[in-house]
Coordinates of N, CA and C in Angstrom, one line a residue:
M246 N -0.7 -10.6 -19.8 CA -1.2 -9.6 -20.6 C -0.1 -8.5 -20.6
E247 N 0.3 -8.1 -21.8 CA 1.3 -7.0 -21.9 C 0.8 -5.9 -22.7
F248 N 1.1 -4.7 -22.2 CA 0.7 -3.4 -22.9 C 1.9 -2.6 -23.2
P249 N 2.0 -2.1 -24.4 CA 3.1 -1.1 -24.7 C 2.9 0.1 -23.9
K250 N 4.1 0.7 -23.5 CA 4.0 1.9 -22.7 C 3.3 3.0 -23.3
A251 N 3.3 3.2 -24.6 CA 2.7 4.3 -25.2 C 1.2 4.3 -25.0
T252 N 0.6 3.1 -24.9 CA -0.9 3.0 -24.7 C -1.3 2.5 -23.3
Y253 N -0.3 2.3 -22.5 CA -0.6 1.6 -21.2 C -1.7 2.3 -20.4
A254 N -1.6 3.6 -20.2 CA -2.6 4.4 -19.4 C -4.0 4.2 -20.0
E255 N -4.1 4.3 -21.3 CA -5.4 4.2 -21.9 C -6.0 2.8 -21.8
E256 N -5.1 1.8 -22.1 CA -5.5 0.4 -22.1 C -5.9 -0.1 -20.6
M257 N -5.2 0.4 -19.7 CA -5.5 0.0 -18.3 C -6.6 0.9 -17.6
E258 N -7.0 2.0 -18.3 CA -8.0 2.9 -17.9 C -7.6 3.5 -16.5
L259 N -6.4 4.0 -16.4 CA -5.9 4.5 -15.1 C -6.7 5.6 -14.5
E260 N -7.4 6.3 -15.3 CA -8.2 7.5 -14.8 C -9.4 7.0 -14.0
R261 N -9.8 5.7 -14.1 CA -11.0 5.2 -13.4 C -10.7 4.9 -12.0
Y262 N -9.4 4.7 -11.6 CA -9.1 4.2 -10.3 C -9.0 5.4 -9.2
D263 N -9.3 5.0 -8.0 CA -9.3 6.0 -6.9 C -7.9 6.3 -6.4
Y264 N -7.1 5.2 -6.3 CA -5.8 5.4 -5.6 C -4.9 4.2 -6.1
F265 N -3.6 4.5 -6.1 CA -2.6 3.5 -6.5 C -1.6 3.2 -5.5
F266 N -1.2 1.9 -5.4 CA -0.2 1.5 -4.5 C 0.9 0.9 -5.4
I267 N 2.1 1.4 -5.3 CA 3.2 0.9 -6.1 C 4.1 0.1 -5.2
F268 N 4.1 -1.2 -5.4 CA 4.9 -2.1 -4.6 C 6.2 -2.3 -5.3
F269 N 7.3 -2.3 -4.5 CA 8.6 -2.5 -5.1 C 9.5 -3.2 -4.1
D270 N 10.5 -3.8 -4.6 CA 11.5 -4.6 -3.8 C 12.9 -4.0 -4.0
K271 N 13.5 -3.6 -3.0 CA 14.9 -3.0 -3.0 C 15.0 -1.7 -3.7
V272 N 14.7 -1.6 -5.0 CA 14.8 -0.3 -5.7 C 13.5 -0.2 -6.6
I273 N 13.2 1.0 -6.9 CA 12.1 1.3 -7.8 C 12.5 1.0 -9.2
S274 N 11.8 0.1 -9.9 CA 12.2 -0.4 -11.2 C 11.8 0.7 -12.3
E275 N 12.3 0.5 -13.5 CA 12.0 1.4 -14.6 C 10.5 1.4 -14.9
D276 N 9.9 0.2 -14.8 CA 8.4 0.1 -15.0 C 7.6 0.8 -13.9
D277 N 8.1 0.7 -12.7 CA 7.5 1.4 -11.5 C 7.6 2.9 -11.8
Y278 N 8.7 3.3 -12.2 CA 8.9 4.7 -12.4 C 8.1 5.3 -13.5
F279 N 8.0 4.5 -14.6 CA 7.1 4.8 -15.7 C 5.7 5.0 -15.2
L280 N 5.2 4.1 -14.4 CA 3.8 4.2 -13.8 C 3.7 5.5 -12.9
V281 N 4.7 5.7 -12.1 CA 4.7 6.9 -11.3 C 4.5 8.2 -12.2
C282 N 5.3 8.3 -13.2 CA 5.3 9.4 -14.1 C 3.9 9.6 -14.7
K283 N 3.3 8.5 -15.1 CA 1.9 8.5 -15.7 C 0.9 9.0 -14.7
L284 N 1.1 8.5 -13.4 CA 0.1 8.9 -12.4 C 0.2 10.4 -12.1
V285 N 1.5 10.9 -12.1 CA 1.7 12.3 -11.8 C 1.0 13.1 -13.0
E286 N 1.3 12.7 -14.2 CA 0.7 13.3 -15.4 C -0.8 13.4 -15.3
L287 N -1.4 12.3 -14.8 CA -2.9 12.2 -14.7 C -3.4 12.8 -13.4
K288 N -2.5 13.3 -12.6 CA -2.9 13.9 -11.3 C -3.6 12.9 -10.4
K289 N -3.1 11.7 -10.3 CA -3.6 10.6 -9.5 C -2.7 10.4 -8.3
S290 N -3.4 10.1 -7.2 CA -2.7 9.9 -5.9 C -2.1 8.5 -5.8
F291 N -1.0 8.4 -5.2 CA -0.3 7.1 -5.0 C 0.6 7.1 -3.8
C292 N 0.9 5.9 -3.4 CA 1.9 5.7 -2.3 C 2.9 4.6 -2.7
L293 N 4.0 4.6 -2.1 CA 5.1 3.6 -2.4 C 5.1 2.6 -1.3
V294 N 5.2 1.3 -1.6 CA 5.2 0.3 -0.6 C 6.4 -0.6 -0.9
R295 N 7.4 -0.5 0.0 CA 8.6 -1.3 -0.1 C 8.4 -2.7 0.6
S296 N 8.4 -3.8 -0.2 CA 8.1 -5.1 0.3 C 9.4 -5.9 0.6
K297 N 9.2 -7.0 1.2 CA 10.3 -8.0 1.5 C 11.3 -7.5 2.5
I298 N 10.9 -6.7 3.5 CA 11.9 -6.2 4.5 C 12.3 -7.3 5.4
D299 N 11.5 -8.4 5.5 CA 11.9 -9.5 6.3 C 13.2 -10.1 5.7
E300 N 13.4 -10.1 4.4 CA 14.7 -10.6 3.8 C 15.8 -9.7 4.2
D301 N 15.6 -8.4 4.2 CA 16.6 -7.4 4.6 C 17.0 -7.6 6.1
L302 N 16.0 -7.9 6.9 CA 16.3 -8.1 8.4 C 17.1 -9.4 8.6
R303 N 16.7 -10.4 7.8 CA 17.4 -11.7 7.9 C 18.9 -11.5 7.5
N304 N 19.1 -10.9 6.4 CA 20.5 -10.6 5.9 C 21.2 -9.8 6.9
A305 N 20.6 -8.7 7.5 CA 21.3 -7.9 8.4 C 21.6 -8.6 9.7
E306 N 20.7 -9.5 10.1 CA 21.0 -10.3 11.3 C 22.2 -11.2 11.1
D307 N 22.4 -11.7 9.9 CA 23.6 -12.5 9.6 C 24.8 -11.6 9.7
D308 N 24.7 -10.3 9.4 CA 25.8 -9.4 9.5 C 26.0 -8.8 10.9
G309 N 25.1 -9.3 11.9 CA 25.2 -8.8 13.2 C 24.5 -7.5 13.5
K310 N 23.6 -7.1 12.6 CA 22.8 -5.8 12.8 C 21.5 -6.2 13.5
R311 N 20.9 -5.1 14.1 CA 19.6 -5.3 14.8 C 18.5 -4.7 13.9
E312 N 17.3 -5.1 14.1 CA 16.1 -4.6 13.4 C 15.9 -3.1 13.6
E313 N 16.2 -2.7 14.9 CA 16.1 -1.2 15.2 C 17.0 -0.3 14.4
E314 N 18.0 -0.8 13.8 CA 18.9 0.0 13.0 C 18.6 -0.2 11.5
V315 N 18.1 -1.4 11.1 CA 18.0 -1.7 9.7 C 16.8 -1.0 9.1
I316 N 15.6 -1.1 9.8 CA 14.4 -0.5 9.2 C 14.6 1.0 9.0
P317 N 15.1 1.8 10.0 CA 15.3 3.2 9.7 C 16.3 3.5 8.6
A318 N 17.2 2.6 8.5 CA 18.2 2.8 7.4 C 17.6 2.6 6.0
I319 N 16.7 1.6 5.9 CA 16.0 1.3 4.6 C 15.1 2.5 4.3
R320 N 14.3 3.0 5.4 CA 13.4 4.1 5.2 C 14.2 5.4 4.7
E321 N 15.4 5.6 5.3 CA 16.2 6.8 5.0 C 16.7 6.7 3.5
Q322 N 17.1 5.5 3.1 CA 17.6 5.2 1.8 C 16.5 5.5 0.8
I323 N 15.3 5.1 1.0 CA 14.1 5.3 0.1 C 13.8 6.8 0.1
T324 N 13.7 7.4 1.2 CA 13.4 8.8 1.3 C 14.4 9.6 0.5
E325 N 15.7 9.3 0.7 CA 16.7 10.0 -0.1 C 16.5 9.8 -1.6
Q326 N 16.2 8.6 -2.0 CA 16.0 8.3 -3.5 C 14.8 9.2 -4.0
I327 N 13.8 9.2 -3.2 CA 12.6 9.9 -3.6 C 12.8 11.4 -3.6
S328 N 13.6 11.9 -2.7 CA 13.8 13.4 -2.6 C 14.6 13.9 -3.8
R329 N 15.2 13.0 -4.5 CA 16.0 13.4 -5.7 C 15.2 13.5 -7.0
D330 N 13.9 13.1 -6.9 CA 13.2 13.0 -8.2 C 11.8 13.7 -8.0
K331 N 11.5 14.6 -8.9 CA 10.3 15.4 -8.8 C 9.0 14.6 -9.0
H332 N 9.1 13.5 -9.7 CA 7.9 12.6 -9.8 C 7.7 11.8 -8.6
L333 N 8.7 11.2 -8.1 CA 8.6 10.4 -6.9 C 8.2 11.2 -5.7
M334 N 8.5 12.4 -5.6 CA 8.2 13.3 -4.5 C 6.6 13.5 -4.4
N335 N 5.9 13.1 -5.4 CA 4.4 13.2 -5.4 C 3.8 12.1 -4.6
S336 N 4.6 11.1 -4.1 CA 4.0 10.0 -3.4 C 3.4 10.5 -2.1
D337 N 2.2 10.0 -1.7 CA 1.5 10.4 -0.5 C 2.3 9.9 0.7
A338 N 2.9 8.8 0.6 CA 3.5 8.1 1.8 C 4.4 7.0 1.3
I339 N 5.2 6.5 2.2 CA 6.1 5.4 2.0 C 5.9 4.4 3.1
F340 N 5.7 3.1 2.8 CA 5.5 2.1 3.8 C 6.4 0.9 3.5
L341 N 6.9 0.3 4.6 CA 7.8 -0.8 4.5 C 7.0 -2.0 5.1
I342 N 6.9 -3.1 4.3 CA 6.2 -4.2 4.8 C 6.9 -5.6 4.5
S343 N 6.4 -6.6 5.2 CA 6.8 -7.9 4.9 C 5.5 -8.7 4.6
S344 N 5.5 -9.4 3.5 CA 4.3 -10.2 3.3 C 4.2 -11.5 4.0
R345 N 5.4 -11.9 4.6 CA 5.5 -13.2 5.3 C 5.3 -12.9 6.8
K346 N 5.8 -11.8 7.3 CA 5.7 -11.5 8.8 C 5.0 -10.2 9.0
K347 N 3.7 -10.3 9.3 CA 2.9 -9.2 9.4 C 3.2 -8.2 10.6
D348 N 4.0 -8.8 11.6 CA 4.4 -7.9 12.7 C 5.6 -7.1 12.4
I349 N 6.2 -7.2 11.3 CA 7.3 -6.4 10.9 C 6.9 -5.2 10.0
G350 N 7.3 -4.0 10.3 CA 7.1 -2.9 9.3 C 5.8 -2.2 9.6
D351 N 5.2 -1.6 8.5 CA 4.2 -0.6 8.6 C 2.8 -1.1 8.2
W352 N 2.5 -2.4 8.4 CA 1.1 -2.9 8.0 C 0.0 -2.1 8.6
P353 N 0.0 -1.8 9.9 CA -1.1 -1.1 10.5 C -1.2 0.3 9.8
Q354 N -0.1 1.0 9.7 CA -0.1 2.3 9.1 C -0.6 2.3 7.6
L355 N -0.2 1.3 6.9 CA -0.6 1.1 5.5 C -2.1 0.9 5.4
L356 N -2.6 0.1 6.2 CA -4.1 -0.2 6.2 C -4.9 1.0 6.7
C357 N -4.4 1.8 7.6 CA -5.0 3.0 8.0 C -5.0 4.0 6.9
H358 N -3.9 4.1 6.2 CA -3.8 5.0 5.0 C -4.8 4.6 3.9
V359 N -4.9 3.3 3.7 CA -5.9 2.8 2.7 C -7.3 3.3 3.1
E360 N -7.6 3.1 4.4 CA -8.9 3.5 4.9 C -9.2 5.0 4.7
N361 N -8.1 5.8 4.9 CA -8.3 7.3 4.7 C -8.4 7.7 3.2
C362 N -7.8 6.9 2.3 CA -7.8 7.2 0.9 C -9.0 6.7 0.1
L363 N -9.7 5.7 0.6 CA -10.8 5.2 -0.2 C -12.1 5.5 0.4
P364 N -13.1 5.6 -0.5 CA -14.5 5.8 0.1 C -14.8 4.6 1.0
P365 N -15.6 4.8 2.0 CA -15.9 3.7 3.0 C -16.4 2.4 2.4
T366 N -17.3 2.4 1.4 CA -17.7 1.2 0.8 C -16.6 0.4 0.1
K367 N -15.7 1.1 -0.6 CA -14.6 0.5 -1.3 C -13.6 -0.1 -0.3
F368 N -13.4 0.7 0.8 CA -12.5 0.2 1.8 C -13.0 -1.1 2.5
E369 N -14.3 -1.1 2.8 CA -14.9 -2.3 3.3 C -14.8 -3.5 2.4
S370 N -15.0 -3.3 1.1 CA -14.9 -4.3 0.1 C -13.5 -4.9 0.1
L371 N -12.5 -4.0 0.2 CA -11.1 -4.4 0.2 C -10.8 -5.1 1.4
I372 N -11.2 -4.6 2.6 CA -10.8 -5.2 3.8 C -11.4 -6.6 4.0
Y373 N -12.6 -6.8 3.5 CA -13.2 -8.1 3.6 C -12.5 -9.1 2.6
S374 N -11.9 -8.6 1.6 CA -11.3 -9.5 0.6 C -9.9 -10.0 0.9
I375 N -9.3 -9.3 1.9 CA -7.9 -9.7 2.3 C -7.9 -10.5 3.5
P376 N -6.9 -11.4 3.7 CA -6.9 -12.2 4.9 C -6.7 -11.3 6.2
T377 N -7.0 -11.9 7.3 CA -6.8 -11.1 8.5 C -5.3 -10.9 8.8
L378 N -4.8 -10.0 8.1 CA -3.3 -9.8 8.2 C -2.9 -9.3 9.6
T379 N -3.6 -8.4 10.2 CA -3.2 -7.8 11.4 C -4.4 -7.7 12.3
E380 N -4.2 -7.3 13.6 CA -5.2 -7.0 14.5 C -6.1 -5.9 14.0
Y381 N -5.5 -5.0 13.3 CA -6.3 -3.8 12.7 C -7.4 -4.3 11.8
V382 N -7.0 -5.3 10.9 CA -8.0 -5.8 10.0 C -9.1 -6.5 10.7
I383 N -8.8 -7.3 11.7 CA -9.8 -7.9 12.5 C -10.7 -6.9 13.2
D384 N -10.1 -5.8 13.8 CA -10.9 -4.8 14.4 C -11.9 -4.1 13.4
V385 N -11.3 -3.8 12.3 CA -12.2 -3.1 11.3 C -13.3 -4.0 10.8
N386 N -13.0 -5.2 10.6 CA -14.1 -6.2 10.2 C -15.2 -6.3 11.3
Y387 N -14.7 -6.4 12.5 CA -15.6 -6.5 13.6 C -16.5 -5.3 13.7
N388 N -15.9 -4.1 13.7 CA -16.6 -2.9 13.9 C -17.6 -2.6 12.8
T389 N -17.2 -2.9 11.6 CA -18.1 -2.7 10.4 C -19.3 -3.7 10.5
L390 N -19.0 -4.9 10.8 CA -20.2 -5.8 10.9 C -21.1 -5.4 12.1
R391 N -20.5 -5.0 13.1 CA -21.3 -4.5 14.3 C -22.2 -3.3 13.9
R392 N -21.6 -2.4 13.2 CA -22.4 -1.2 12.7 C -23.5 -1.6 11.8
R393 N -23.3 -2.6 10.9 CA -24.3 -3.1 10.0 C -25.4 -3.8 10.8
K394 N -25.0 -4.5 11.8 CA -26.0 -5.2 12.6 C -26.9 -4.2 13.3
N395 N -26.3 -3.2 13.9 CA -27.1 -2.1 14.6 C -28.0 -1.4 13.7
C396 N -27.6 -1.2 12.4 CA -28.4 -0.5 11.4 C -29.6 -1.3 11.1
R397 N -29.4 -2.6 11.0 CA -30.6 -3.5 10.7 C -31.6 -3.6 11.8
Q398 N -31.1 -3.5 13.0 CA -32.0 -3.6 14.2 C -32.8 -2.3 14.3
Q399 N -32.4 -1.2 13.8 CA -33.1 0.0 13.9 C -34.1 0.2 12.8
V400 N -34.1 -0.6 11.7 CA -35.0 -0.5 10.6 C -36.3 -1.2 11.0
P401 N -37.4 -0.5 11.0 CA -38.7 -1.2 11.3 C -39.1 -2.2 10.2
L402 N -39.6 -3.3 10.6 CA -40.0 -4.3 9.7 C -41.5 -4.1 9.4
P403 N -41.9 -4.3 8.2 CA -43.3 -4.1 7.8 C -44.3 -5.1 8.4

């Protein structure tokens, strides 16, 4: 499904959404930037999520670099790019993730950010719909189910 930029915000009903996550690889594309500008215009909150850092780490390893120096360098590069643009500076946060290796990057921080940005019921719906990516997801699922179970036990039966 393709929408012309002139009517994209209206067609996608961007005003209805609570929060936006802009995923990008290596650099923020023209389309990503267009969406950021629309979100700023609509006064909508968003964060930037840099994906595929496992590929960067693999390439850096081939060049003899360590993870401890690569991830901060990527973060610094993105932060610098964002600081040069008034629209990108409206991002609530920046996260680096790998979709293949959940132990690399900012998965726990991203999920915690999601929890803080969404109403509790929407967060629960989201967290139940995604695979158990990290220990954090498992803990949230466990604690939520436990709370629900305790609530049911306290309700008197007729």
